[in-house]
PDB file of C-alpha atoms and ligand atoms in Angstrom:
ATOM      1  CA  MET E 100     109.061  37.859  13.087  1.00 82.00           C
ATOM      2  CA  ALA E 101     106.981  40.030  10.588  1.00 85.00           C
ATOM      3  CA  ALA E 102     105.534  43.720  11.996  1.00 85.00           C
ATOM      4  CA  ASP E 103     101.318  43.091  12.219  1.00 93.00           C
ATOM      5  CA  CYS E 104     101.123  39.244  12.180  1.00 97.00           C
ATOM      6  CA  ILE E 105      99.110  37.796  14.434  1.00 98.00           C
ATOM      7  CA  PHE E 106     100.571  34.623  14.926  1.00 98.00           C
ATOM      8  CA  CYS E 107     104.218  36.079  15.082  1.00 98.00           C
ATOM      9  CA  LYS E 108     103.046  37.759  18.323  1.00 97.00           C
ATOM     10  CA  ILE E 109     101.522  34.736  19.588  1.00 98.00           C
ATOM     11  CA  VAL E 110     105.097  33.330  19.053  1.00 98.00           C
ATOM     12  CA  ALA E 111     106.533  36.289  20.772  1.00 97.00           C
ATOM     13  CA  GLY E 112     103.967  35.707  23.929  1.00 97.00           C
ATOM     14  CA  GLU E 113     102.868  39.419  22.858  1.00 97.00           C
ATOM     15  CA  ILE E 114      99.245  37.528  22.281  1.00 96.00           C
ATOM     16  CA  PRO E 115      98.471  34.946  25.016  1.00 98.00           C
ATOM     17  CA  CYS E 116      96.913  31.181  23.004  1.00 98.00           C
ATOM     18  CA  PHE E 117      96.054  27.937  24.378  1.00 98.00           C
ATOM     19  CA  LYS E 118      98.968  26.230  23.805  1.00 98.00           C
ATOM     20  CA  VAL E 119      98.666  23.171  23.444  1.00 98.00           C
ATOM     21  CA  PHE E 120     102.106  22.349  22.036  1.00 98.00           C
ATOM     22  CA  GLU E 121     105.549  23.487  21.015  1.00 98.00           C
ATOM     23  CA  ASP E 122     109.235  22.465  20.457  1.00 98.00           C
ATOM     24  CA  GLU E 123     111.709  24.680  18.980  1.00 98.00           C
ATOM     25  CA  ASP E 124     110.465  24.432  16.034  1.00 98.00           C
ATOM     26  CA  THR E 125     107.023  25.083  15.783  1.00 98.00           C
ATOM     27  CA  LEU E 126     103.467  26.009  18.180  1.00 98.00           C
ATOM     28  CA  ALA E 127     100.198  23.994  17.927  1.00 98.00           C
ATOM     29  CA  PHE E 128      97.645  26.238  20.277  1.00 98.00           C
ATOM     30  CA  MET E 129      93.579  26.260  20.162  1.00 98.00           C
ATOM     31  CA  ASP E 130      91.543  27.834  16.710  1.00 98.00           C
ATOM     32  CA  ILE E 131      89.286  30.479  18.557  1.00 98.00           C
ATOM     33  CA  ASN E 132      87.058  29.701  15.906  1.00 97.00           C
ATOM     34  CA  PRO E 133      87.203  25.995  15.882  1.00 97.00           C
ATOM     35  CA  VAL E 134      84.353  24.161  13.344  1.00 96.00           C
ATOM     36  CA  HIS E 135      84.454  21.744  15.746  1.00 96.00           C
ATOM     37  CA  PRO E 136      86.015  21.327  19.242  1.00 97.00           C
ATOM     38  CA  GLY E 137      89.178  20.476  19.549  1.00 98.00           C
ATOM     39  CA  HIS E 138      90.685  22.578  16.353  1.00 98.00           C
ATOM     40  CA  VAL E 139      94.058  23.137  16.692  1.00 98.00           C
ATOM     41  CA  LEU E 140      96.327  25.146  14.605  1.00 98.00           C
ATOM     42  CA  VAL E 141      99.907  24.485  13.896  1.00 98.00           C
ATOM     43  CA  ILE E 142     102.462  26.809  13.172  1.00 98.00           C
ATOM     44  CA  PRO E 143     106.512  26.918  12.686  1.00 98.00           C
ATOM     45  CA  ARG E 144     108.089  29.451  14.391  1.00 98.00           C
ATOM     46  CA  GLU E 145     109.632  31.486  11.655  1.00 98.00           C
ATOM     47  CA  HIS E 146     107.120  33.557   9.293  1.00 98.00           C
ATOM     48  CA  TYR E 147     106.190  32.431   5.911  1.00 98.00           C
ATOM     49  CA  PRO E 148     103.098  34.003   4.160  1.00 98.00           C
ATOM     50  CA  ASN E 149     102.004  30.448   2.425  1.00 98.00           C
ATOM     51  CA  VAL E 150     102.724  27.129   1.191  1.00 98.00           C
ATOM     52  CA  PHE E 151     105.021  28.524  -2.175  1.00 98.00           C
ATOM     53  CA  GLU E 152     107.293  30.935   0.710  1.00 98.00           C
ATOM     54  CA  VAL E 153     107.367  28.322   3.321  1.00 98.00           C
ATOM     55  CA  SER E 154     111.020  26.120   3.697  1.00 98.00           C
ATOM     56  CA  ASP E 155     111.560  23.162   3.473  1.00 98.00           C
ATOM     57  CA  GLU E 156     112.490  22.228   6.648  1.00 98.00           C
ATOM     58  CA  ALA E 157     109.844  24.535   7.965  1.00 98.00           C
ATOM     59  CA  ILE E 158     106.959  22.557   6.095  1.00 98.00           C
ATOM     60  CA  ALA E 159     108.353  19.820   7.703  1.00 98.00           C
ATOM     61  CA  ALA E 160     108.442  20.560  11.310  1.00 98.00           C
ATOM     62  CA  THR E 161     104.677  21.892  10.935  1.00 98.00           C
ATOM     63  CA  ALA E 162     103.650  18.676   9.067  1.00 98.00           C
ATOM     64  CA  ARG E 163     105.632  16.651  12.277  1.00 98.00           C
ATOM     65  CA  THR E 164     103.665  18.906  14.661  1.00 98.00           C
ATOM     66  CA  ALA E 165     100.542  18.391  13.325  1.00 98.00           C
ATOM     67  CA  ARG E 166     100.514  14.426  12.978  1.00 98.00           C
ATOM     68  CA  ARG E 167     101.541  14.748  16.683  1.00 98.00           C
ATOM     69  CA  VAL E 168      98.782  17.113  17.558  1.00 98.00           C
ATOM     70  CA  ALA E 169      95.777  15.035  15.893  1.00 98.00           C
ATOM     71  CA  ARG E 170      97.011  11.822  17.545  1.00 98.00           C
ATOM     72  CA  ALA E 171      96.099  13.600  20.932  1.00 98.00           C
ATOM     73  CA  VAL E 172      93.144  15.533  19.188  1.00 98.00           C
ATOM     74  CA  ARG E 173      91.968  11.567  18.270  1.00 98.00           C
ATOM     75  CA  ALA E 174      92.581  10.061  21.704  1.00 98.00           C
ATOM     76  CA  THR E 175      91.478  12.906  23.029  1.00 98.00           C
ATOM     77  CA  LEU E 176      87.788  13.006  21.588  1.00 98.00           C
ATOM     78  CA  GLN E 177      87.106  10.435  18.797  1.00 98.00           C
ATOM     79  CA  PRO E 178      85.839  12.366  16.180  1.00 98.00           C
ATOM     80  CA  ASP E 179      84.466  10.184  13.058  1.00 97.00           C
ATOM     81  CA  GLY E 180      87.100  12.004  10.718  1.00 98.00           C
ATOM     82  CA  MET E 181      90.520  14.678  10.837  1.00 98.00           C
ATOM     83  CA  ASN E 182      91.208  17.040   7.937  1.00 98.00           C
ATOM     84  CA  LEU E 183      94.668  17.996   8.587  1.00 98.00           C
ATOM     85  CA  LEU E 184      94.337  21.717   5.796  1.00 97.00           C
ATOM     86  CA  GLN E 185      96.248  24.547   5.043  1.00 98.00           C
ATOM     87  CA  CYS E 186      94.333  27.560   3.084  1.00 97.00           C
ATOM     88  CA  ASN E 187      96.818  29.460   0.252  1.00 98.00           C
ATOM     89  CA  GLY E 188      95.047  33.154  -0.604  1.00 97.00           C
ATOM     90  CA  GLU E 189      92.022  35.068  -1.085  1.00 95.00           C
ATOM     91  CA  ALA E 190      90.022  32.643  -2.768  1.00 96.00           C
ATOM     92  CA  ALA E 191      91.142  29.359  -0.777  1.00 96.00           C
ATOM     93  CA  ALA E 192      89.582  31.618   2.393  1.00 94.00           C
ATOM     94  CA  GLN E 193      93.571  32.313   3.773  1.00 97.00           C
ATOM     95  CA  SER E 194      92.777  34.571   6.967  1.00 96.00           C
ATOM     96  CA  VAL E 195      96.134  35.295   8.183  1.00 98.00           C
ATOM     97  CA  LEU E 196      99.372  35.196   6.329  1.00 97.00           C
ATOM     98  CA  HIS E 197     101.769  33.939   8.548  1.00 98.00           C
ATOM     99  CA  PHE E 198     101.767  30.047   7.470  1.00 98.00           C
ATOM    100  CA  HIS E 199      99.152  26.789   9.063  1.00 98.00           C
ATOM    101  CA  MET E 200      98.033  23.854   8.990  1.00 98.00           C
ATOM    102  CA  HIS E 201      94.686  22.759  11.158  1.00 98.00           C
ATOM    103  CA  VAL E 202      93.538  19.783  12.662  1.00 98.00           C
ATOM    104  CA  LEU E 203      90.152  19.709  12.559  1.00 98.00           C
ATOM    105  CA  PRO E 204      88.146  16.971  13.326  1.00 98.00           C
ATOM    106  CA  ARG E 205      85.045  16.166  12.234  1.00 97.00           C
ATOM    107  CA  ALA E 206      81.409  14.521  13.047  1.00 96.00           C
ATOM    108  CA  MET E 207      79.749  11.996  10.050  1.00 97.00           C
ATOM    109  CA  ASN E 208      77.336  14.379   7.749  1.00 96.00           C
ATOM    110  CA  ASP E 209      78.736  17.681   9.169  1.00 94.00           C
ATOM    111  CA  ARG E 210      79.026  19.435   6.020  1.00 92.00           C
ATOM    112  CA  ALA E 211      81.624  21.178   7.099  1.00 92.00           C
ATOM    113  CA  ALA E 212      83.078  23.728   3.695  1.00 90.00           C
ATOM    114  CA  LEU E 213      86.337  24.471   2.445  1.00 91.00           C
ATOM    115  CA  ASN E 214      85.295  28.143   3.054  1.00 91.00           C
ATOM    116  CA  TRP E 215      83.924  27.968   6.279  1.00 92.00           C
ATOM    117  CA  PRO E 216      82.252  30.969   8.614  1.00 90.00           C
ATOM    118  CA  LEU E 217      84.746  31.930  11.283  1.00 93.00           C
ATOM    119  CA  LYS E 218      82.347  32.203  14.530  1.00 94.00           C
ATOM    120  CA  PRO E 219      83.491  32.645  18.262  1.00 97.00           C
ATOM    121  CA  GLY E 220      84.031  29.873  20.269  1.00 97.00           C
ATOM    122  CA  ASN E 221      83.724  29.214  24.248  1.00 97.00           C
ATOM    123  CA  MET E 222      86.382  30.614  25.449  1.00 98.00           C
ATOM    124  CA  ASP E 223      86.399  28.311  28.814  1.00 98.00           C
ATOM    125  CA  GLU E 224      85.423  25.392  27.145  1.00 97.00           C
ATOM    126  CA  ILE E 225      88.179  25.405  24.484  1.00 98.00           C
ATOM    127  CA  GLN E 226      90.704  26.347  26.771  1.00 98.00           C
ATOM    128  CA  SER E 227      89.572  23.304  29.102  1.00 98.00           C
ATOM    129  CA  LEU E 228      89.904  20.929  25.862  1.00 98.00           C
ATOM    130  CA  SER E 229      93.394  22.370  25.129  1.00 98.00           C
ATOM    131  CA  LYS E 230      94.785  20.870  28.974  1.00 98.00           C
ATOM    132  CA  ARG E 231      92.974  17.515  27.692  1.00 98.00           C
ATOM    133  CA  ILE E 232      94.923  17.732  24.047  1.00 98.00           C
ATOM    134  CA  ALA E 233      98.175  19.214  25.993  1.00 98.00           C
ATOM    135  CA  ARG E 234      98.204  16.050  28.024  1.00 98.00           C
ATOM    136  CA  ALA E 235      97.582  13.681  25.271  1.00 98.00           C
ATOM    137  CA  VAL E 236     100.369  14.499  23.414  1.00 98.00           C
ATOM    138  CA  GLU E 237     103.407  11.934  23.301  1.00 95.00           C
TER     139      GLU E 237
HETATM  140  P1  LIG Y 853      93.039  30.219   7.497  1.00 63.40           P
HETATM  141  O1  LIG Y 853      91.806  31.073   7.038  1.00 63.40           O
HETATM  142  O2  LIG Y 853      93.312  29.120   6.799  1.00 63.40           O
HETATM  143  O3  LIG Y 853      94.087  31.546   7.668  1.00 63.40           O
HETATM  144  O4  LIG Y 853      92.683  29.987   8.841  1.00 63.40           O
HETATM  145  C1  LIG Y 853      93.196  31.302  10.452  1.00 63.40           C
HETATM  146  C2  LIG Y 853      92.260  30.881  11.566  1.00 63.40           C
HETATM  147  O5  LIG Y 853      93.310  31.285  12.508  1.00 63.40           O
HETATM  148  C3  LIG Y 853      91.314  30.855  11.859  1.00 63.40           C
HETATM  149  O6  LIG Y 853      90.735  29.838  11.711  1.00 63.40           O
HETATM  150  C4  LIG Y 853      90.613  31.767  12.946  1.00 63.40           C
HETATM  151  O7  LIG Y 853      90.013  30.980  12.905  1.00 63.40           O
HETATM  152  C5  LIG Y 853      92.384  31.854  13.570  1.00 63.40           C
HETATM  153  N1  LIG Y 853      92.977  32.510  14.773  1.00 63.40           N
HETATM  154  C6  LIG Y 853      93.104  33.881  14.375  1.00 63.40           C
HETATM  155  N2  LIG Y 853      93.411  34.627  15.578  1.00 63.40           N
HETATM  156  C7  LIG Y 853      93.413  33.734  16.451  1.00 63.40           C
HETATM  157  C8  LIG Y 853      93.999  33.685  17.298  1.00 63.40           C
HETATM  158  N3  LIG Y 853      94.229  35.018  18.240  1.00 63.40           N
HETATM  159  N4  LIG Y 853      94.153  32.374  18.706  1.00 63.40           N
HETATM  160  C9  LIG Y 853      93.794  31.313  17.214  1.00 63.40           C
HETATM  161  N5  LIG Y 853      93.858  31.413  16.907  1.00 63.40           N
HETATM  162  C10 LIG Y 853      93.026  32.620  15.751  1.00 63.40           C
END
């Protein structure tokens, strides 16, 4: 666990999240500033700042969970498309220095940009979607 890492605090249960899936190595929870409804983050439990430092095991476990969650998001929301996205460094708009993958549902012609502004979502809607997606994880 890294001091002052918000995602480490979520792993430790020190701050809450809308969890959709967890296993021994990873945790998946709703992004509270969703680009679109159903935007989920997948993280390894262990702290690594970025793709350059994450272990082979942790990135493999994160990718496995991301695909599992992506299937659940697709089953729940039937988006037009989906990005699995991972950011490293300031220019790439990485804002949390704990390796993570975005599972990002897309709408046709939504013009979503790679560096999107963080805008808080509706927490009731996010919570309700987290339950629906969690139920759809196989
Ligand atoms: P990145 O820009 O790739 O570092 O993405 C970090 C993401 O973490 C952003 O999309 C934020 O909205 C999201 N985020 C930050 N804090 C929290 C939190 N406490 N719970 C859920 N998502 C968060």
